[in-house]
């Protein structure tokens, strides 16, 4: 065992300091690597697909099969579990001013069988059973990936007066069960966002906005250049921020990764995913994979803009892209989901999934390239009667900085804490320097006031030196015998 004293004998004080500096440097490098999403060498092959990460701030609740004793939810995040064929109720109190956005995300185990018969349905309804909004997310590709369904109460909806009143409402979540599919329970995440109302009247939809669909859009030139590594997150909560540019990642077979992009009012999001051709030596299975990969885009309320299927991969490479219409408040009342989904500014999410079959052409993980373009200049947003940015809707310079640096929400919060601690440290350091300077000044003045050696006055008697003891000993010592 190496004790403190044996360490000193072996390395000395300088060795301890060098070892301490080396340990600090190693820790700093580990923190930096974690922040950049860099894995240690050799960690890749041994790892399974990463699971969806729930928010640490999410509250655990248990929905009920009866609406009579449904647990209450409010703006925030909640977690639960749901069995095949099970339905759950949650209670929600609404005012008569705000828009409410509710999203349910069911998370099957990566690699499990999920078919088109599997699904998740979320309904926002009144307590007497009147449906305000309903949406279903279906499985496809025989591949497990997070299924996200969305419902909303919009105060400006002229066709649904029953859902614009203040009072109790219900969130109803149902897991549809497929034949011979995953029999296990799924983790369930419930997101509730409260969007402030507007000051004044709600603008009418722009003429021609319904024609600005993805199919009708002329694609911009995709961003080019050397891709930069960005490790995507496992879900909405730890999605990696990216902005304009070309980004690369490597996904394990059966894995889904999330990226997020700040898109402001009036801007459009272009997202394209590229998969390379497979090496000749990887010809270990069928050449054509009908369920190769999937990409989808979600708005700040986690609502999918499109109903996407898996795309074919044939070993010669593949690509898939989407181009949204401009983000406008008034889009929310249009019929097309891809158009109405771009109803607010904020973080838009791009989720990429590779099927388990992709292990054939890419046994060490599928390389993907993500090309992101935010088109158009930011416009002035609507006049909210409240802080929409704090509620999750809007873009500011901090968001753009996060996208430039490629941070997750947790990393951005950590960096903010470090900056606060750093400025506090600077203040404390400055105060310490002032104290040291005052102490040094006082010490110098006291030293100057003392008589200096050889400066005794001539008329003063010189101090008597004590007699030296004999034999070089100390006073009172006995002489050697």
mmCIF file of N, CA, C and O in Angstrom, residues 312-382:
data_model
loop_
_atom_site.group_PDB
_atom_site.id
_atom_site.type_symbol
_atom_site.label_atom_id
_atom_site.label_comp_id
_atom_site.label_asym_id
_atom_site.label_seq_id
_atom_site.Cartn_x
_atom_site.Cartn_y
_atom_site.Cartn_z
ATOM 1 N N UNK A 312 -35.770 2.962 -48.142
ATOM 2 C CA UNK A 312 -35.010 1.821 -48.649
ATOM 3 C C UNK A 312 -33.523 2.145 -48.711
ATOM 4 O O UNK A 312 -33.127 3.265 -49.054
ATOM 5 N N UNK A 313 -32.724 1.156 -48.367
ATOM 6 C CA UNK A 313 -31.266 1.274 -48.521
ATOM 7 C C UNK A 313 -30.784 0.097 -49.368
ATOM 8 O O UNK A 313 -31.121 -1.062 -49.094
ATOM 9 N N UNK A 314 -29.986 0.391 -50.427
ATOM 10 C CA UNK A 314 -29.560 -0.674 -51.349
ATOM 11 C C UNK A 314 -28.048 -0.803 -51.482
ATOM 12 O O UNK A 314 -27.551 -1.304 -52.475
ATOM 13 N N UNK A 315 -27.299 -0.325 -50.487
ATOM 14 C CA UNK A 315 -25.836 -0.435 -50.413
ATOM 15 C C UNK A 315 -25.096 0.530 -51.345
ATOM 16 O O UNK A 315 -23.872 0.580 -51.305
ATOM 17 N N UNK A 316 -25.802 1.261 -52.182
ATOM 18 C CA UNK A 316 -25.151 2.258 -53.021
ATOM 19 C C UNK A 316 -25.253 3.656 -52.414
ATOM 20 O O UNK A 316 -24.914 4.647 -53.061
ATOM 21 N N UNK A 317 -25.733 3.726 -51.187
ATOM 22 C CA UNK A 317 -25.930 5.018 -50.550
ATOM 23 C C UNK A 317 -27.377 5.459 -50.681
ATOM 24 O O UNK A 317 -28.120 4.988 -51.551
ATOM 25 N N UNK A 318 -27.803 6.349 -49.815
ATOM 26 C CA UNK A 318 -29.183 6.829 -49.836
ATOM 27 C C UNK A 318 -29.251 8.195 -49.171
ATOM 28 O O UNK A 318 -28.358 8.589 -48.402
ATOM 29 N N UNK A 319 -30.331 8.921 -49.482
ATOM 30 C CA UNK A 319 -30.545 10.219 -48.852
ATOM 31 C C UNK A 319 -32.046 10.470 -48.729
ATOM 32 O O UNK A 319 -32.867 9.868 -49.439
ATOM 33 N N UNK A 320 -32.396 11.358 -47.806
ATOM 34 C CA UNK A 320 -33.788 11.740 -47.615
ATOM 35 C C UNK A 320 -33.801 13.139 -47.016
ATOM 36 O O UNK A 320 -32.990 13.453 -46.131
ATOM 37 N N UNK A 321 -34.718 14.007 -47.485
ATOM 38 C CA UNK A 321 -34.738 15.377 -46.969
ATOM 39 C C UNK A 321 -36.156 15.881 -46.780
ATOM 40 O O UNK A 321 -37.124 15.322 -47.299
ATOM 41 N N UNK A 322 -36.255 16.956 -45.986
ATOM 42 C CA UNK A 322 -37.503 17.672 -45.765
ATOM 43 C C UNK A 322 -37.211 19.177 -45.747
ATOM 44 O O UNK A 322 -36.133 19.606 -45.313
ATOM 45 N N UNK A 323 -38.200 19.963 -46.221
ATOM 46 C CA UNK A 323 -38.049 21.419 -46.255
ATOM 47 C C UNK A 323 -39.369 22.032 -45.795
ATOM 48 O O UNK A 323 -40.386 21.941 -46.483
ATOM 49 N N UNK A 324 -39.364 22.622 -44.629
ATOM 50 C CA UNK A 324 -40.601 23.135 -44.043
ATOM 51 C C UNK A 324 -41.033 24.436 -44.709
ATOM 52 O O UNK A 324 -40.246 25.110 -45.378
ATOM 53 N N UNK A 325 -42.283 24.797 -44.466
ATOM 54 C CA UNK A 325 -42.738 26.119 -44.891
ATOM 55 C C UNK A 325 -42.336 27.147 -43.831
ATOM 56 O O UNK A 325 -41.904 26.777 -42.740
ATOM 57 N N UNK A 326 -42.450 28.438 -44.111
ATOM 58 C CA UNK A 326 -42.031 29.443 -43.124
ATOM 59 C C UNK A 326 -42.813 29.334 -41.822
ATOM 60 O O UNK A 326 -44.013 29.032 -41.818
ATOM 61 N N UNK A 327 -42.136 29.570 -40.712
ATOM 62 C CA UNK A 327 -42.759 29.506 -39.395
ATOM 63 C C UNK A 327 -43.616 30.758 -39.191
ATOM 64 O O UNK A 327 -43.109 31.883 -39.189
ATOM 65 N N UNK A 328 -44.918 30.541 -39.032
ATOM 66 C CA UNK A 328 -45.855 31.653 -38.814
ATOM 67 C C UNK A 328 -46.902 31.229 -37.790
ATOM 68 O O UNK A 328 -47.363 30.084 -37.786
ATOM 69 N N UNK A 329 -47.316 32.150 -36.949
ATOM 70 C CA UNK A 329 -48.316 31.864 -35.917
ATOM 71 C C UNK A 329 -49.622 31.385 -36.542
ATOM 72 O O UNK A 329 -50.253 30.438 -36.063
ATOM 73 N N UNK A 330 -50.035 32.035 -37.624
ATOM 74 C CA UNK A 330 -51.334 31.740 -38.221
ATOM 75 C C UNK A 330 -51.386 30.399 -38.949
ATOM 76 O O UNK A 330 -52.464 29.959 -39.374
ATOM 77 N N UNK A 331 -50.257 29.713 -39.077
ATOM 78 C CA UNK A 331 -50.267 28.392 -39.723
ATOM 79 C C UNK A 331 -51.076 27.368 -38.941
ATOM 80 O O UNK A 331 -51.519 26.354 -39.489
ATOM 81 N N UNK A 332 -51.317 27.599 -37.658
ATOM 82 C CA UNK A 332 -51.916 26.598 -36.778
ATOM 83 C C UNK A 332 -53.342 26.212 -37.172
ATOM 84 O O UNK A 332 -53.833 25.172 -36.737
ATOM 85 N N UNK A 333 -53.998 27.023 -37.950
ATOM 86 C CA UNK A 333 -55.378 26.723 -38.289
ATOM 87 C C UNK A 333 -55.527 26.114 -39.686
ATOM 88 O O UNK A 333 -56.651 25.976 -40.186
ATOM 89 N N UNK A 334 -54.423 25.741 -40.313
ATOM 90 C CA UNK A 334 -54.476 25.109 -41.627
ATOM 91 C C UNK A 334 -54.573 23.597 -41.482
ATOM 92 O O UNK A 334 -54.164 23.021 -40.472
ATOM 93 N N UNK A 335 -55.079 22.941 -42.512
ATOM 94 C CA UNK A 335 -55.373 21.511 -42.422
ATOM 95 C C UNK A 335 -54.142 20.630 -42.558
ATOM 96 O O UNK A 335 -54.057 19.569 -41.933
ATOM 97 N N UNK A 336 -53.196 21.018 -43.390
ATOM 98 C CA UNK A 336 -52.019 20.179 -43.627
ATOM 99 C C UNK A 336 -51.135 20.157 -42.391
ATOM 100 O O UNK A 336 -50.729 21.207 -41.886
ATOM 101 N N UNK A 337 -50.834 18.944 -41.879
ATOM 102 C CA UNK A 337 -50.035 18.833 -40.653
ATOM 103 C C UNK A 337 -48.647 19.433 -40.824
ATOM 104 O O UNK A 337 -48.102 20.037 -39.888
ATOM 105 N N UNK A 338 -48.045 19.247 -42.005
ATOM 106 C CA UNK A 338 -46.713 19.790 -42.227
ATOM 107 C C UNK A 338 -46.685 21.296 -42.200
ATOM 108 O O UNK A 338 -45.678 21.905 -41.823
ATOM 109 N N UNK A 339 -47.802 21.928 -42.594
ATOM 110 C CA UNK A 339 -47.896 23.389 -42.562
ATOM 111 C C UNK A 339 -48.324 23.871 -41.182
ATOM 112 O O UNK A 339 -47.713 24.766 -40.599
ATOM 113 N N UNK A 340 -49.386 23.285 -40.632
ATOM 114 C CA UNK A 340 -49.892 23.747 -39.334
ATOM 115 C C UNK A 340 -48.892 23.477 -38.217
ATOM 116 O O UNK A 340 -48.907 24.156 -37.186
ATOM 117 N N UNK A 341 -48.008 22.493 -38.402
ATOM 118 C CA UNK A 341 -47.010 22.191 -37.382
ATOM 119 C C UNK A 341 -45.980 23.288 -37.205
ATOM 120 O O UNK A 341 -45.387 23.427 -36.130
ATOM 121 N N UNK A 342 -45.755 24.094 -38.244
ATOM 122 C CA UNK A 342 -44.788 25.194 -38.125
ATOM 123 C C UNK A 342 -45.513 26.428 -37.611
ATOM 124 O O UNK A 342 -45.513 27.479 -38.248
ATOM 125 N N UNK A 343 -46.101 26.292 -36.453
ATOM 126 C CA UNK A 343 -46.959 27.333 -35.897
ATOM 127 C C UNK A 343 -46.268 28.197 -34.863
ATOM 128 O O UNK A 343 -46.830 29.165 -34.374
ATOM 129 N N UNK A 344 -45.053 27.836 -34.492
ATOM 130 C CA UNK A 344 -44.322 28.659 -33.533
ATOM 131 C C UNK A 344 -42.819 28.495 -33.711
ATOM 132 O O UNK A 344 -42.330 27.485 -34.227
ATOM 133 N N UNK A 345 -42.086 29.527 -33.277
ATOM 134 C CA UNK A 345 -40.625 29.508 -33.304
ATOM 135 C C UNK A 345 -40.111 28.731 -32.105
ATOM 136 O O UNK A 345 -40.812 28.551 -31.104
ATOM 137 N N UNK A 346 -38.876 28.276 -32.206
ATOM 138 C CA UNK A 346 -38.261 27.550 -31.099
ATOM 139 C C UNK A 346 -37.359 26.451 -31.606
ATOM 140 O O UNK A 346 -36.874 26.481 -32.733
ATOM 141 N N UNK A 347 -37.136 25.446 -30.755
ATOM 142 C CA UNK A 347 -36.281 24.312 -31.111
ATOM 143 C C UNK A 347 -37.091 23.304 -31.927
ATOM 144 O O UNK A 347 -38.088 22.766 -31.452
ATOM 145 N N UNK A 348 -36.640 23.054 -33.150
ATOM 146 C CA UNK A 348 -37.205 21.988 -33.981
ATOM 147 C C UNK A 348 -36.266 20.782 -33.899
ATOM 148 O O UNK A 348 -35.043 20.944 -33.837
ATOM 149 N N UNK A 349 -36.847 19.592 -33.885
ATOM 150 C CA UNK A 349 -36.085 18.370 -33.665
ATOM 151 C C UNK A 349 -36.025 17.535 -34.943
ATOM 152 O O UNK A 349 -37.011 17.417 -35.669
ATOM 153 N N UNK A 350 -34.856 16.952 -35.189
ATOM 154 C CA UNK A 350 -34.661 16.024 -36.296
ATOM 155 C C UNK A 350 -34.239 14.697 -35.690
ATOM 156 O O UNK A 350 -33.207 14.612 -35.011
ATOM 157 N N UNK A 351 -35.064 13.665 -35.903
ATOM 158 C CA UNK A 351 -34.789 12.336 -35.359
ATOM 159 C C UNK A 351 -34.431 11.386 -36.494
ATOM 160 O O UNK A 351 -35.138 11.326 -37.505
ATOM 161 N N UNK A 352 -33.335 10.649 -36.330
ATOM 162 C CA UNK A 352 -32.862 9.699 -37.335
ATOM 163 C C UNK A 352 -32.814 8.314 -36.701
ATOM 164 O O UNK A 352 -32.240 8.139 -35.620
ATOM 165 N N UNK A 353 -33.420 7.340 -37.378
ATOM 166 C CA UNK A 353 -33.424 5.952 -36.915
ATOM 167 C C UNK A 353 -32.811 5.060 -37.987
ATOM 168 O O UNK A 353 -33.109 5.232 -39.176
ATOM 169 N N UNK A 354 -31.957 4.124 -37.594
ATOM 170 C CA UNK A 354 -31.490 3.078 -38.508
ATOM 171 C C UNK A 354 -32.024 1.752 -37.988
ATOM 172 O O UNK A 354 -32.042 1.499 -36.782
ATOM 173 N N UNK A 355 -32.503 0.924 -38.898
ATOM 174 C CA UNK A 355 -33.140 -0.328 -38.495
ATOM 175 C C UNK A 355 -32.091 -1.352 -38.067
ATOM 176 O O UNK A 355 -30.905 -1.229 -38.405
ATOM 177 N N UNK A 356 -32.515 -2.400 -37.354
ATOM 178 C CA UNK A 356 -31.570 -3.469 -36.994
ATOM 179 C C UNK A 356 -30.947 -4.138 -38.210
ATOM 180 O O UNK A 356 -29.832 -4.672 -38.117
ATOM 181 N N UNK A 357 -31.638 -4.108 -39.374
ATOM 182 C CA UNK A 357 -31.084 -4.716 -40.587
ATOM 183 C C UNK A 357 -29.821 -4.024 -41.063
ATOM 184 O O UNK A 357 -29.033 -4.609 -41.817
ATOM 185 N N UNK A 358 -29.608 -2.784 -40.638
ATOM 186 C CA UNK A 358 -28.436 -2.035 -41.111
ATOM 187 C C UNK A 358 -27.132 -2.575 -40.551
ATOM 188 O O UNK A 358 -26.053 -2.120 -40.923
ATOM 189 N N UNK A 359 -27.215 -3.540 -39.642
ATOM 190 C CA UNK A 359 -26.000 -4.172 -39.151
ATOM 191 C C UNK A 359 -25.335 -4.989 -40.256
ATOM 192 O O UNK A 359 -24.130 -5.287 -40.182
ATOM 193 N N UNK A 360 -26.094 -5.376 -41.291
ATOM 194 C CA UNK A 360 -25.516 -6.146 -42.391
ATOM 195 C C UNK A 360 -24.493 -5.318 -43.177
ATOM 196 O O UNK A 360 -23.334 -5.730 -43.289
ATOM 197 N N UNK A 361 -24.862 -4.167 -43.718
ATOM 198 C CA UNK A 361 -23.850 -3.389 -44.443
ATOM 199 C C UNK A 361 -22.889 -2.643 -43.527
ATOM 200 O O UNK A 361 -21.772 -2.315 -43.940
ATOM 201 N N UNK A 362 -23.308 -2.350 -42.279
ATOM 202 C CA UNK A 362 -22.466 -1.556 -41.382
ATOM 203 C C UNK A 362 -22.386 -2.237 -40.015
ATOM 204 O O UNK A 362 -23.051 -1.811 -39.053
ATOM 205 N N UNK A 363 -21.594 -3.306 -39.888
ATOM 206 C CA UNK A 363 -21.519 -4.040 -38.612
ATOM 207 C C UNK A 363 -20.934 -3.214 -37.479
ATOM 208 O O UNK A 363 -21.157 -3.531 -36.311
ATOM 209 N N UNK A 364 -20.203 -2.156 -37.784
ATOM 210 C CA UNK A 364 -19.605 -1.315 -36.744
ATOM 211 C C UNK A 364 -20.373 -0.002 -36.569
ATOM 212 O O UNK A 364 -19.841 0.960 -36.027
ATOM 213 N N UNK A 365 -21.611 -0.003 -37.027
ATOM 214 C CA UNK A 365 -22.415 1.211 -36.886
ATOM 215 C C UNK A 365 -22.587 1.913 -38.219
ATOM 216 O O UNK A 365 -21.705 1.891 -39.073
ATOM 217 N N UNK A 366 -23.741 2.540 -38.410
ATOM 218 C CA UNK A 366 -24.061 3.217 -39.666
ATOM 219 C C UNK A 366 -23.617 4.667 -39.626
ATOM 220 O O UNK A 366 -24.128 5.445 -38.805
ATOM 221 N N UNK A 367 -22.698 5.079 -40.497
ATOM 222 C CA UNK A 367 -22.325 6.494 -40.559
ATOM 223 C C UNK A 367 -23.461 7.289 -41.218
ATOM 224 O O UNK A 367 -23.985 6.895 -42.261
ATOM 225 N N UNK A 368 -23.853 8.379 -40.605
ATOM 226 C CA UNK A 368 -24.875 9.249 -41.189
ATOM 227 C C UNK A 368 -24.331 10.672 -41.249
ATOM 228 O O UNK A 368 -23.571 11.103 -40.372
ATOM 229 N N UNK A 369 -24.725 11.378 -42.283
ATOM 230 C CA UNK A 369 -24.371 12.783 -42.440
ATOM 231 C C UNK A 369 -25.652 13.590 -42.448
ATOM 232 O O UNK A 369 -26.583 13.289 -43.190
ATOM 233 N N UNK A 370 -25.710 14.598 -41.607
ATOM 234 C CA UNK A 370 -26.889 15.450 -41.483
ATOM 235 C C UNK A 370 -26.554 16.832 -42.043
ATOM 236 O O UNK A 370 -25.607 17.477 -41.582
ATOM 237 N N UNK A 371 -27.334 17.252 -43.038
ATOM 238 C CA UNK A 371 -27.145 18.578 -43.646
ATOM 239 C C UNK A 371 -28.312 19.467 -43.209
ATOM 240 O O UNK A 371 -29.467 19.193 -43.523
ATOM 241 N N UNK A 372 -27.979 20.524 -42.482
ATOM 242 C CA UNK A 372 -28.984 21.394 -41.893
ATOM 243 C C UNK A 372 -28.847 22.804 -42.461
ATOM 244 O O UNK A 372 -27.754 23.370 -42.494
ATOM 245 N N UNK A 373 -29.971 23.351 -42.905
ATOM 246 C CA UNK A 373 -29.997 24.735 -43.364
ATOM 247 C C UNK A 373 -31.203 25.454 -42.792
ATOM 248 O O UNK A 373 -32.334 24.964 -42.887
ATOM 249 N N UNK A 374 -30.976 26.594 -42.138
ATOM 250 C CA UNK A 374 -32.069 27.447 -41.662
ATOM 251 C C UNK A 374 -32.164 28.606 -42.646
ATOM 252 O O UNK A 374 -31.292 29.471 -42.686
ATOM 253 N N UNK A 375 -33.208 28.591 -43.451
ATOM 254 C CA UNK A 375 -33.340 29.536 -44.557
ATOM 255 C C UNK A 375 -34.187 30.740 -44.157
ATOM 256 O O UNK A 375 -35.175 30.604 -43.433
ATOM 257 N N UNK A 376 -33.804 31.922 -44.661
ATOM 258 C CA UNK A 376 -34.581 33.133 -44.433
ATOM 259 C C UNK A 376 -34.127 33.909 -43.214
ATOM 260 O O UNK A 376 -33.443 33.398 -42.332
ATOM 261 N N UNK A 377 -34.512 35.179 -43.194
ATOM 262 C CA UNK A 377 -34.173 36.051 -42.070
ATOM 263 C C UNK A 377 -35.240 35.963 -40.986
ATOM 264 O O UNK A 377 -36.427 35.802 -41.272
ATOM 265 N N UNK A 378 -34.805 36.080 -39.750
ATOM 266 C CA UNK A 378 -35.742 36.043 -38.629
ATOM 267 C C UNK A 378 -36.662 37.258 -38.681
ATOM 268 O O UNK A 378 -36.219 38.387 -38.897
ATOM 269 N N UNK A 379 -37.951 37.008 -38.502
ATOM 270 C CA UNK A 379 -38.944 38.076 -38.512
ATOM 271 C C UNK A 379 -39.426 38.347 -37.094
ATOM 272 O O UNK A 379 -39.188 37.562 -36.172
ATOM 273 N N UNK A 380 -40.121 39.454 -36.939
ATOM 274 C CA UNK A 380 -40.681 39.792 -35.634
ATOM 275 C C UNK A 380 -41.839 38.859 -35.324
ATOM 276 O O UNK A 380 -42.693 38.595 -36.164
ATOM 277 N N UNK A 381 -41.858 38.357 -34.110
ATOM 278 C CA UNK A 381 -42.895 37.426 -33.713
ATOM 279 C C UNK A 381 -44.177 38.126 -33.305
ATOM 280 O O UNK A 381 -44.237 39.361 -33.223
ATOM 281 N N UNK A 382 -45.212 37.367 -33.034
ATOM 282 C CA UNK A 382 -46.492 37.947 -32.610
ATOM 283 C C UNK A 382 -46.390 38.537 -31.209
ATOM 284 O O UNK A 382 -45.472 38.226 -30.451
#
